[in-house]
Short mmCIF file of C-alpha atoms in Angstrom, two decimals:
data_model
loop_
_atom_site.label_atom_id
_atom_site.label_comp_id
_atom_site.label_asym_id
_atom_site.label_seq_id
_atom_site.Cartn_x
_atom_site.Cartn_y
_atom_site.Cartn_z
CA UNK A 104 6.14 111.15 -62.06
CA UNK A 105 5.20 113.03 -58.77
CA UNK A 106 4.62 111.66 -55.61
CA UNK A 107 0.64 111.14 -55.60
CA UNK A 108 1.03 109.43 -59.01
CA UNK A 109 4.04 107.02 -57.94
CA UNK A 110 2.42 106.55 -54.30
CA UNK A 111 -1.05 105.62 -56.19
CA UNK A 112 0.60 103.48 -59.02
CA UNK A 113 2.63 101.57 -56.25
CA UNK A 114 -0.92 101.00 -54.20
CA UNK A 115 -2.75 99.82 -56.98
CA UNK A 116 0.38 97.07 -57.44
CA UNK A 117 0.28 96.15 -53.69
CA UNK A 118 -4.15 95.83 -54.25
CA UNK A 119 -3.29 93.49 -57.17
CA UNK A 120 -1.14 90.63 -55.15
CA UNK A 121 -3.11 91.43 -52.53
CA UNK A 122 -6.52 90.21 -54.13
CA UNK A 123 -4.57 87.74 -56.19
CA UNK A 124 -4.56 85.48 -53.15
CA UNK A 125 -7.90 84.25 -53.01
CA UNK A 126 -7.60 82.17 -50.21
CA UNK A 127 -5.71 84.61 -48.38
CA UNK A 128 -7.94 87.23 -49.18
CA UNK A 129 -11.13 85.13 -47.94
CA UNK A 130 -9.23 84.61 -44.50
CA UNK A 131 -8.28 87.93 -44.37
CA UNK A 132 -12.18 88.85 -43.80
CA UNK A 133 -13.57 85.66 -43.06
CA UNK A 134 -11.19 85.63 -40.10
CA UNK A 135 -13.09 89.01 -38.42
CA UNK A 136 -16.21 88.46 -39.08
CA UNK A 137 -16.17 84.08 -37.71
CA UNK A 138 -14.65 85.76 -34.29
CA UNK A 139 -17.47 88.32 -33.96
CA UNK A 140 -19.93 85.37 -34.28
CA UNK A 141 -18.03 83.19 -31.75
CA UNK A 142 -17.66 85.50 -29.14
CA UNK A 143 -20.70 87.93 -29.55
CA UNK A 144 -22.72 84.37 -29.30
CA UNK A 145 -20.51 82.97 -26.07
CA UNK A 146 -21.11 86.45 -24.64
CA UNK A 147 -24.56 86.44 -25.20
CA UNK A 148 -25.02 82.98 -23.33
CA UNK A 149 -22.78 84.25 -20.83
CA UNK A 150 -24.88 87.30 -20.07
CA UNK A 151 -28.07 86.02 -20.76
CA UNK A 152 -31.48 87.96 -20.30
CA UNK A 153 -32.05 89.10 -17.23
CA UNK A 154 -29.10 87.96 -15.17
CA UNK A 155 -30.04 83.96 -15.96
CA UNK A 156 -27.83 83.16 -18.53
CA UNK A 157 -25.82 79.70 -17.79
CA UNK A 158 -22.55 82.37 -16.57
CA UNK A 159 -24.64 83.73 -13.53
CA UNK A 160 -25.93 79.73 -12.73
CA UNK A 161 -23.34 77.83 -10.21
CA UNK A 162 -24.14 74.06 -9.61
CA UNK A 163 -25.42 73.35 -6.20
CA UNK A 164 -25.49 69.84 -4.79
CA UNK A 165 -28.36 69.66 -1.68
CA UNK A 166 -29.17 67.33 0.98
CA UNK A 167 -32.24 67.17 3.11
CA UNK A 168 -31.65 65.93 6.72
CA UNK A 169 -34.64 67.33 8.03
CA UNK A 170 -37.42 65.86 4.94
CA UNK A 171 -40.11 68.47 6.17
CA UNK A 172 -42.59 70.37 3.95
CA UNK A 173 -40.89 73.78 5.16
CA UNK A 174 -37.39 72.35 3.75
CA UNK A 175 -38.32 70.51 0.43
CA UNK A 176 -40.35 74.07 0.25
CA UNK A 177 -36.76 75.57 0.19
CA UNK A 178 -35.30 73.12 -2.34
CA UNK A 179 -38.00 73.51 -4.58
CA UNK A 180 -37.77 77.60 -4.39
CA UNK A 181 -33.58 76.68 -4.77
CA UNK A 182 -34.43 75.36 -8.10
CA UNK A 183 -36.08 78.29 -9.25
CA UNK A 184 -33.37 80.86 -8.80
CA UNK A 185 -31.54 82.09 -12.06
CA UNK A 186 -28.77 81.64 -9.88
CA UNK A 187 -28.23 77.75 -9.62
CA UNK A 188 -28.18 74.79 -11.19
CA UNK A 189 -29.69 72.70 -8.47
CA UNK A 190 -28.71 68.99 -8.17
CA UNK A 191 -29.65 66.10 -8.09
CA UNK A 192 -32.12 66.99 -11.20
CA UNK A 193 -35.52 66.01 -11.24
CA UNK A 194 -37.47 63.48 -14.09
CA UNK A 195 -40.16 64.09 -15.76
CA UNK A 196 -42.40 63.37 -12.87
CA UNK A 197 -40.29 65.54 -10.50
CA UNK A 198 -38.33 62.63 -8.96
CA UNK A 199 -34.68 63.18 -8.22
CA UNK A 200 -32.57 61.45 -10.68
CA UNK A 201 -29.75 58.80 -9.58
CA UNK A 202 -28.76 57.89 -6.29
CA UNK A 203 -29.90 59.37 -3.44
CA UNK A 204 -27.75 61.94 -1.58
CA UNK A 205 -27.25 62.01 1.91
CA UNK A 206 -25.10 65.12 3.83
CA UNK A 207 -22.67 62.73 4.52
CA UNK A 208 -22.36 61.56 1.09
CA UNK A 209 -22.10 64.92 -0.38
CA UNK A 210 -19.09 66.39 2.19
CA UNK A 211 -17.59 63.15 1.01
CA UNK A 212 -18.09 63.94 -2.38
CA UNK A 213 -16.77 67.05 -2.18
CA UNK A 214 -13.55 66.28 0.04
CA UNK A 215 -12.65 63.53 -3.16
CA UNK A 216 -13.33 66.80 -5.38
CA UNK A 217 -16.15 65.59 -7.56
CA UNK A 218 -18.31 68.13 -6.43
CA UNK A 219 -17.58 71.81 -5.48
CA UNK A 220 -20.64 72.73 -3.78
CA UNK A 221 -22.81 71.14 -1.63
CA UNK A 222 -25.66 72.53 0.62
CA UNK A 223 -26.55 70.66 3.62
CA UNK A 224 -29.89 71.45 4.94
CA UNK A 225 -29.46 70.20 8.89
CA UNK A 226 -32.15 68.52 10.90
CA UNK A 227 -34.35 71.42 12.70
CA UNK A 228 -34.67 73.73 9.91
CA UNK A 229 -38.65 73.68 9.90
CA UNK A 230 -38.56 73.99 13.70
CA UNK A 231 -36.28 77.23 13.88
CA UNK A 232 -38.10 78.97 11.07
CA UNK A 233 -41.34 78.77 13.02
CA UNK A 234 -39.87 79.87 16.39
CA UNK A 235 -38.39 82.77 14.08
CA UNK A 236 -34.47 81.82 13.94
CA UNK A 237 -31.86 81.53 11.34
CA UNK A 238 -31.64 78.20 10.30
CA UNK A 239 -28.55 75.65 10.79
CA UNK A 240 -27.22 75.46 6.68
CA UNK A 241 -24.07 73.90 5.95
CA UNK A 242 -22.10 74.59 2.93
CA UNK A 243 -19.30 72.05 2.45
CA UNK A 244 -17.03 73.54 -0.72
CA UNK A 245 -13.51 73.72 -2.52
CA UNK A 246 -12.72 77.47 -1.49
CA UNK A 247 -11.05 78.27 -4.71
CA UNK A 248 -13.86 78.56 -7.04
CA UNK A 249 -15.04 82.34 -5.43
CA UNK A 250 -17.49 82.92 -8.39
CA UNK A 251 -19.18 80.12 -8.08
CA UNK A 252 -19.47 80.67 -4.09
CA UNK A 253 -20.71 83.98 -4.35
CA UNK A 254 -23.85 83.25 -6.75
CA UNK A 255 -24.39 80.39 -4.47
CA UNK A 256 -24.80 81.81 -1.06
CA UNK A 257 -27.06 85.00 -2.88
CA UNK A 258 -29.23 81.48 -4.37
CA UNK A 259 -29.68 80.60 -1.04
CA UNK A 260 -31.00 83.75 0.66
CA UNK A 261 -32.92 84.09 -2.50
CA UNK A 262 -34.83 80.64 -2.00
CA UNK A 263 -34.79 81.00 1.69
CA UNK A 264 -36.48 84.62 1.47
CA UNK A 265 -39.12 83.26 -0.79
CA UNK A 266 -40.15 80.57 1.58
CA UNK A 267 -39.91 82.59 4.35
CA UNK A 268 -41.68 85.67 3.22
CA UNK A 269 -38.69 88.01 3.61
CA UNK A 270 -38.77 86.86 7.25
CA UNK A 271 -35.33 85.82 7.04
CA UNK A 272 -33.58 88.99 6.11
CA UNK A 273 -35.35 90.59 9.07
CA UNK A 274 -34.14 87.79 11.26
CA UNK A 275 -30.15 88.74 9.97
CA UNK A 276 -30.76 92.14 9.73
CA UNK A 277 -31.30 91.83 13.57
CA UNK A 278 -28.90 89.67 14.34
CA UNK A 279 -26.14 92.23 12.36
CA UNK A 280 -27.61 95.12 14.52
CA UNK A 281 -27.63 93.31 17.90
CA UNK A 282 -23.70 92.20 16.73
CA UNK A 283 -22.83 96.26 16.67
CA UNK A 284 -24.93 96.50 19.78
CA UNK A 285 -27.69 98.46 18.79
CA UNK A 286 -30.60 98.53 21.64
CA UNK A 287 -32.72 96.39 21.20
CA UNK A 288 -35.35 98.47 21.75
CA UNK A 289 -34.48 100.72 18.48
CA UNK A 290 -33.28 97.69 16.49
CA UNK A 291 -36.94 97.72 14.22
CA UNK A 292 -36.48 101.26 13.55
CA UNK A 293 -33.24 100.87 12.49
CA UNK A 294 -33.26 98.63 8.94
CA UNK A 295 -33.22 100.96 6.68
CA UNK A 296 -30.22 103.30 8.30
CA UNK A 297 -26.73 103.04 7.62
CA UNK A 298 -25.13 101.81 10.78
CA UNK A 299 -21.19 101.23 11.52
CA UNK A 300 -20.18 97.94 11.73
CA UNK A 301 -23.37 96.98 10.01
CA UNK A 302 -22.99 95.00 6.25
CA UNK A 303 -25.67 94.56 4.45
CA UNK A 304 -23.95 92.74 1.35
CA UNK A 305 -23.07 90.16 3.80
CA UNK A 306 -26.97 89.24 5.15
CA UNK A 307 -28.10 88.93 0.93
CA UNK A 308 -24.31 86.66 1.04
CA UNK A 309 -25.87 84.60 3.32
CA UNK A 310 -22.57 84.97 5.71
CA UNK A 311 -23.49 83.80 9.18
CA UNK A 312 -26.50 82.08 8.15
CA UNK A 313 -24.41 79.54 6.26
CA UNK A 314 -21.67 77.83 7.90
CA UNK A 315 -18.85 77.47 5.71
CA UNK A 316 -16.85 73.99 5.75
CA UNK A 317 -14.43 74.45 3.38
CA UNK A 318 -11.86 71.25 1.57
CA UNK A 319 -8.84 71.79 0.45
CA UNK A 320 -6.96 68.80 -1.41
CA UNK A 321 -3.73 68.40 0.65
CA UNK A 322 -1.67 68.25 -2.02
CA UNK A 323 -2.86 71.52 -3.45
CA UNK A 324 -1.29 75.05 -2.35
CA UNK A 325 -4.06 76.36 0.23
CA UNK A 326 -3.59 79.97 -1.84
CA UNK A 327 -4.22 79.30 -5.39
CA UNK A 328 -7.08 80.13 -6.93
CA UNK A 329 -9.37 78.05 -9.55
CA UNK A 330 -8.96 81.14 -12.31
CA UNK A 331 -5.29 81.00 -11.82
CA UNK A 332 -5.00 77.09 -12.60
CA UNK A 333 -6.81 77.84 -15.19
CA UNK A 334 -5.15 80.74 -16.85
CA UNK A 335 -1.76 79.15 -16.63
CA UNK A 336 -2.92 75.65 -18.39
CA UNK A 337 -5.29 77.75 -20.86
CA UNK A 338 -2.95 80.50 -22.19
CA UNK A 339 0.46 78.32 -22.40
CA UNK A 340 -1.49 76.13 -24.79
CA UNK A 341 -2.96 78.98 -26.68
CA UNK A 342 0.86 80.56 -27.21
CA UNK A 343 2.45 77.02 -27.69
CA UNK A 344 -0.66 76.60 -30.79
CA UNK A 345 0.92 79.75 -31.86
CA UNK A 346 4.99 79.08 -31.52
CA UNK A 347 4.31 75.91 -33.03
CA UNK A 348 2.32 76.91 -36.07
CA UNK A 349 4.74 79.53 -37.12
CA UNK A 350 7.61 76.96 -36.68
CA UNK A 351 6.02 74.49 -39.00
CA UNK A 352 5.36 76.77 -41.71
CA UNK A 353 9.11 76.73 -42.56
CA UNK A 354 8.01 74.20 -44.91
CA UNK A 355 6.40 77.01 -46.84
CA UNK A 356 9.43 78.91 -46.57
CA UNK A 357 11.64 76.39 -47.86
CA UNK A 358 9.57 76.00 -50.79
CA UNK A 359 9.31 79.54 -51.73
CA UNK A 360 12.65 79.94 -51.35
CA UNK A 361 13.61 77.19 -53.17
CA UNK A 362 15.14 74.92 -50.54
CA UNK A 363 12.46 72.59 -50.98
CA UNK A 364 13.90 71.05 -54.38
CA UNK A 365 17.68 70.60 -52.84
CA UNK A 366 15.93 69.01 -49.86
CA UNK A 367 13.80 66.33 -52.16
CA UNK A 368 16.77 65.69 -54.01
CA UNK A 369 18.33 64.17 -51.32
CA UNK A 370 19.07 60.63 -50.94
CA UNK A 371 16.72 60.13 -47.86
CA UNK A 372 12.74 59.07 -47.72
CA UNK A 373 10.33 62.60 -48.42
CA UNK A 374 8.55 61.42 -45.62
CA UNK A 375 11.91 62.14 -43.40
CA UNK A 376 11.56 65.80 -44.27
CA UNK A 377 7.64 66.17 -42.34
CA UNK A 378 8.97 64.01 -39.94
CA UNK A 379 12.60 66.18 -39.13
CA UNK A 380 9.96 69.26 -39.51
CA UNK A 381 7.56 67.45 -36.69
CA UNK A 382 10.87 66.57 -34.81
CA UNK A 383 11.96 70.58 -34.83
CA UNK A 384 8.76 71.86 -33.64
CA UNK A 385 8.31 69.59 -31.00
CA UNK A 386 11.56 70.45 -29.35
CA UNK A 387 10.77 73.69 -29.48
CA UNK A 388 7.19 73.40 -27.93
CA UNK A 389 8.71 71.10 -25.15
CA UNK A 390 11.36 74.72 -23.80
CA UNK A 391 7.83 76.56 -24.77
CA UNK A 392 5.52 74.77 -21.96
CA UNK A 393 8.48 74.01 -19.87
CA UNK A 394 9.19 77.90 -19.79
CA UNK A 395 5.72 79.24 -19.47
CA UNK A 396 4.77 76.64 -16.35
CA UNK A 397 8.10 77.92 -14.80
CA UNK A 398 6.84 81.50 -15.17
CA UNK A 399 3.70 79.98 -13.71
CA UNK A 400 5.20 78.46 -10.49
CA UNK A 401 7.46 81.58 -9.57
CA UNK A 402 4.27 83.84 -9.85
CA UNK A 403 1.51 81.92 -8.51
CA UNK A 404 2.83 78.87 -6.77
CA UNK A 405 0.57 76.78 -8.13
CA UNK A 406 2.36 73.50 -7.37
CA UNK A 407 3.00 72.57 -11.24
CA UNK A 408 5.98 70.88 -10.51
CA UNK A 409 3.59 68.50 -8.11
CA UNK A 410 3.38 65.30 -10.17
CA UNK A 411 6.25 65.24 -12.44
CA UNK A 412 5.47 62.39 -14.73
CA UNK A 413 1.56 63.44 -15.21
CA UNK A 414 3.14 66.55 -15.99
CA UNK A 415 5.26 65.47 -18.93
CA UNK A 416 3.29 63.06 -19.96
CA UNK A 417 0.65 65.90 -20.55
CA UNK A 418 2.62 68.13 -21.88
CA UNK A 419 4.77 65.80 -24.44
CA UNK A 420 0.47 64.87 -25.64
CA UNK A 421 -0.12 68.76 -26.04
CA UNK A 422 3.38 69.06 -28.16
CA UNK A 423 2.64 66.32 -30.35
CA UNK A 424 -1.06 67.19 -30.70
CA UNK A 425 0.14 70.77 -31.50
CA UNK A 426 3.02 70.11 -33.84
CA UNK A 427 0.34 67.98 -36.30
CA UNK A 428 -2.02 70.87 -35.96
CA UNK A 429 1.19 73.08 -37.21
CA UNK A 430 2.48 70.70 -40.01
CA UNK A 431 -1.50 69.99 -41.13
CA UNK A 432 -1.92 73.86 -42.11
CA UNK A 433 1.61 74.17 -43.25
CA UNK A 434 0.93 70.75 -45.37
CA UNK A 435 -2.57 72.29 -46.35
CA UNK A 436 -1.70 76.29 -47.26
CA UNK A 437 0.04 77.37 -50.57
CA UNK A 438 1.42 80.26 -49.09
CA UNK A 439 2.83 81.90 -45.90
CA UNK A 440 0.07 84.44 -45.73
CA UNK A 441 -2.55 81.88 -46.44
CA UNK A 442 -0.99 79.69 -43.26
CA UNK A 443 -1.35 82.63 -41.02
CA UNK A 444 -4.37 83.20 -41.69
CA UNK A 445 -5.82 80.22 -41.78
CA UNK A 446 -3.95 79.26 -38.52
CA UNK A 447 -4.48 82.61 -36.74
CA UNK A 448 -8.41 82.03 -36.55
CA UNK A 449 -8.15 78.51 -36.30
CA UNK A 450 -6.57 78.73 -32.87
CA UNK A 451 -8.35 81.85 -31.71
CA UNK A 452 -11.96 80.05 -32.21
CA UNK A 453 -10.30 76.53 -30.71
CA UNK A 454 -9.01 78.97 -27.59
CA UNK A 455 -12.18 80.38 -26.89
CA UNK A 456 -14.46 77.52 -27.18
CA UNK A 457 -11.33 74.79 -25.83
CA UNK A 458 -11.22 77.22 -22.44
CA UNK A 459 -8.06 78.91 -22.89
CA UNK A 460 -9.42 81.99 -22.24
CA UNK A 461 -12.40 81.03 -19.50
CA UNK A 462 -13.24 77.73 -18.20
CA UNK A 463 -16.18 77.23 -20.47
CA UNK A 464 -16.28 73.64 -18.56
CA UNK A 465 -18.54 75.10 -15.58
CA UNK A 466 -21.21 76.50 -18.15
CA UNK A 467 -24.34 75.06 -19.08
CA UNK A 468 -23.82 75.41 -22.29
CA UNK A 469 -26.09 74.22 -25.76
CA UNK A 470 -25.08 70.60 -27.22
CA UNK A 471 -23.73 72.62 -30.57
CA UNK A 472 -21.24 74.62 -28.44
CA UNK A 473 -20.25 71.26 -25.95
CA UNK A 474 -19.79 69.46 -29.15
CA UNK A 475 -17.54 71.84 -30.62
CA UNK A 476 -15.57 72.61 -27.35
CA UNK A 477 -14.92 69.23 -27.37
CA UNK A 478 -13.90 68.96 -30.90
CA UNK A 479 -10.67 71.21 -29.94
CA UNK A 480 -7.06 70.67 -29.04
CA UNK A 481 -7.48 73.11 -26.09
CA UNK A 482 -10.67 71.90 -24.43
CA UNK A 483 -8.36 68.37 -23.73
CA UNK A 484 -5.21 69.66 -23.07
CA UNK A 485 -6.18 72.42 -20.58
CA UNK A 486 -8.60 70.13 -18.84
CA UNK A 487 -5.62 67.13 -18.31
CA UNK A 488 -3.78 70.51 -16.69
CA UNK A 489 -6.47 71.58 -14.90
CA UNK A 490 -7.05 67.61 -13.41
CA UNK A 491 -3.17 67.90 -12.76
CA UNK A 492 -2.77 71.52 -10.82
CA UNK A 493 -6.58 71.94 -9.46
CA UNK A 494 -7.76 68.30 -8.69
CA UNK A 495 -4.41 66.85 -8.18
CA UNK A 496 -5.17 63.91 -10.12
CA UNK A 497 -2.70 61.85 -11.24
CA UNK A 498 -1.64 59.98 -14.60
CA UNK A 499 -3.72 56.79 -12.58
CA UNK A 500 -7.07 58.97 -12.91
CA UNK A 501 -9.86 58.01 -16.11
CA UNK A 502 -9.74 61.93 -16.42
CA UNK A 503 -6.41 62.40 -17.44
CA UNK A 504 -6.43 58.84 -19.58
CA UNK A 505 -9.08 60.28 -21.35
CA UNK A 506 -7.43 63.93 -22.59
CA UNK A 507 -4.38 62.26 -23.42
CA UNK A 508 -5.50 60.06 -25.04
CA UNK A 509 -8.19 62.27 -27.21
CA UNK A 510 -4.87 64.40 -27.67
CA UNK A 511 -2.73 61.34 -28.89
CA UNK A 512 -5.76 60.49 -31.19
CA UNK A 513 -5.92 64.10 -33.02
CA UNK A 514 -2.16 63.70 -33.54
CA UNK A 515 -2.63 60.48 -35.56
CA UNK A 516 -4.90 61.69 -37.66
CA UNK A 517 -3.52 64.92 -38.33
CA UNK A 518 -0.69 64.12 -39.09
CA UNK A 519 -1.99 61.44 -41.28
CA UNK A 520 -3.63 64.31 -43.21
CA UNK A 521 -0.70 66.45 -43.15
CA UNK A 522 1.46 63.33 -44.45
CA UNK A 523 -1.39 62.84 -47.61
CA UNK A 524 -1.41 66.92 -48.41
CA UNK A 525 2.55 66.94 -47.87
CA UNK A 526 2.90 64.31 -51.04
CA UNK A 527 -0.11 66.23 -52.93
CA UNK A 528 1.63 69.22 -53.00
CA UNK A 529 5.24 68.94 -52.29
CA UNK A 530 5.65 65.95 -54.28
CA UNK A 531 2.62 65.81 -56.80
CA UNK A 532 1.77 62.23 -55.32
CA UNK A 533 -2.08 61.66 -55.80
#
């Protein structure tokens, strides 16, 4: 036989176990083609049409201290923009929902770290856009979240250039011109030259016009980002999913190997053998997280080591939760290759709707999508690590109650699951 024949006759024998594993062979395509959906559709909301999808939308918080129609003229343009999500919302008959706000309510607010943004329209703002002056606007924020900042202060001079006819990028403009001391006799003739010292990103910024009061929790490092908390929680519990899943399906292993039957013959309960498998796994995802916030800390000084007993306690939840997710698809599959694929776009679709990847959280996102970030291991355990390195809240706070124990509640019942497949079809129990 010659070497096309033999190479073609050994294909057509790799094809046949290849398509033999139905299951495999469905994940094997199905896998692609679920991820294309997912992320061409988060994209898509991301982007939206025209530059107003729920991505390019920060939430803005705004207080009225001077009630005139000039300033609830600017609020009303503020909710408009493609840029914000203005709040408090409105009702149906344009009445602001909840409580009302007051500026000292909302720097308070913000300064507990409930809200990241607020805009604080001062008394006086009527009275200096008639004499032809910048208004005083306070924006009281958490630093960290620069995105968010940026699509806020161009909302502003959006809003405040519809109300004021353009008027107030004139007014800047002048004030930028005067500030590299251009005469003042020239300065009209001057707007649409390039001048040194001159920044025109910074008047459409709003920089100047708003006065920046930024809070910084004190227990937080004055450096770190919101992105890098973010990335640190998000992509150690994306790799410990991983770690943990290819640890469990040992089971697999063992069976196809034959270790399985000396394992069941054993004088112990076959319930011992998921649990010593659970056991393993967890140990190992325990050095996992411990390693990857270590990495974490040296690089970006995020202050993980802060709060040690939130800490664990979150990431002994995010173990267990993970090491039932692990033993459930090793429980479920029939065979190595079915595992890995099953498990492969199982945590890929749970990382990019959960927020491993981007903080999903500060979208306005559709119902369907909430529901199903919701529905994943990621969404809760990155958001108890976000509470713990970004908001400094401790194992005291609702916040973190609530994602361990959603993440304590997914264990249970996966590994109930796992436990009921296990006996199916290691033990043909019914």
């Amino acid at each position: 036989m010659n070497l096309f024949a033999a190479s073609l006759t050994l294909a057509r024998k790799d094809l046949r176990l290849f398509f033999r594993d139905r299951t495999g062979v469905l994940l094997g395509f199905l896998m692609p083609a679920a991820l294309v959906t997912i992320f061409g559709y988060l994209m898509g909301l991301m982007g939206g049409d025209g530059g107003g999808g729920p991505m390019s939308r920060a939430v803005l918080w705004v207080a009225d201290a001077d009630e005139t129609e000039q300033s609830q003229a600017f609020v009303n343009a503020l909710r408009q923009s493609d840029l914000l999500r203005v709040r408090p919302g409105l009702d149906a008959d344009g009445v602001p929902t909840g409580d009302p706000v007051t500026t000292e309510s909302l720097r308070q607010q913000v300064i507990d770290g409930e809200v990241n943004h607020a805009l604080l329209i001062e008394a006086g703002f009527a009275a200096a856009l008639d004499a032809g002056e910048t208004p005083q606007l306070t924006m009281v924020r958490d630093p960290g979240r620069e995105l968010e900042a940026q699509l806020a202060g161009y909302g502003v001079m959006q809003a405040l250039g519809i109300v004021t006819e353009g008027g107030i990028y004139t007014a800047r403009l002048a004030e930028q011109l005067r500030a590299a001391e251009v005469p003042e006799v020239i300065i009209s003739g001057m707007q649409e030259m390039k001048v040194e010292g001159v920044d025109m990103m910074s008047v459409f910024r709003g920089e100047g016009l708003l006065q920046m009061e930024d809070h910084v929790p004190p227990e937080r490092p004055q450096n770190v980002s919101f992105m890098q908390a973010q990335a640190v929680g998000g992509i150690a519990v994306m790799m410990v999913l991983f770690g943990l899943t290819a640890v469990s399906t040992t089971l697999l292993s063992e069976r196809e190997k034959g270790t399985m039957k000396r394992l069941l013959s054993l004088p112990v309960p076959p319930g011992a053998i998921l649990l010593g498998k659970a056991l393993a796994t967890g140990f190992v995802g325990l050095l996992q997280l411990m390693m990857l916030f270590a990495v974490g800390e040296l690089l970006f000084g995020i202050g993980i080591w802060r709060d040690p007993l939130t800490l664990l306690a979150l990431i002994i939840s995010t173990v267990a939760a993970a090491s039932a997710f692990g033993l459930l698809i090793a429980s479920w599959a029939r065979t190595v290759k079915q595992a890995e694929g099953m498990s492969t776009l199982i945590i890929l679709v749970m990382s990019c709707l959960g927020g491993s990847w981007f903080p999903l959280q500060i979208l306005d996102l559709p119902m369907p999508i909430q529901v199903g970030m919701r529905l994943t291991i990621n969404h809760w355990s990155v958001s108890g690590f976000q509470d713990l390195f970004w908001h400094t809240r401790s194992l005291a706070d609702s916040s973190i109650q609530i994602s361990i124990g959603v993440l304590w509640l997914f264990t249970i019942l996966a590994s109930a699951l796992a436990l009921r497949l296990f006996r199916k079809r290691y033990l043909g129990q019914n």
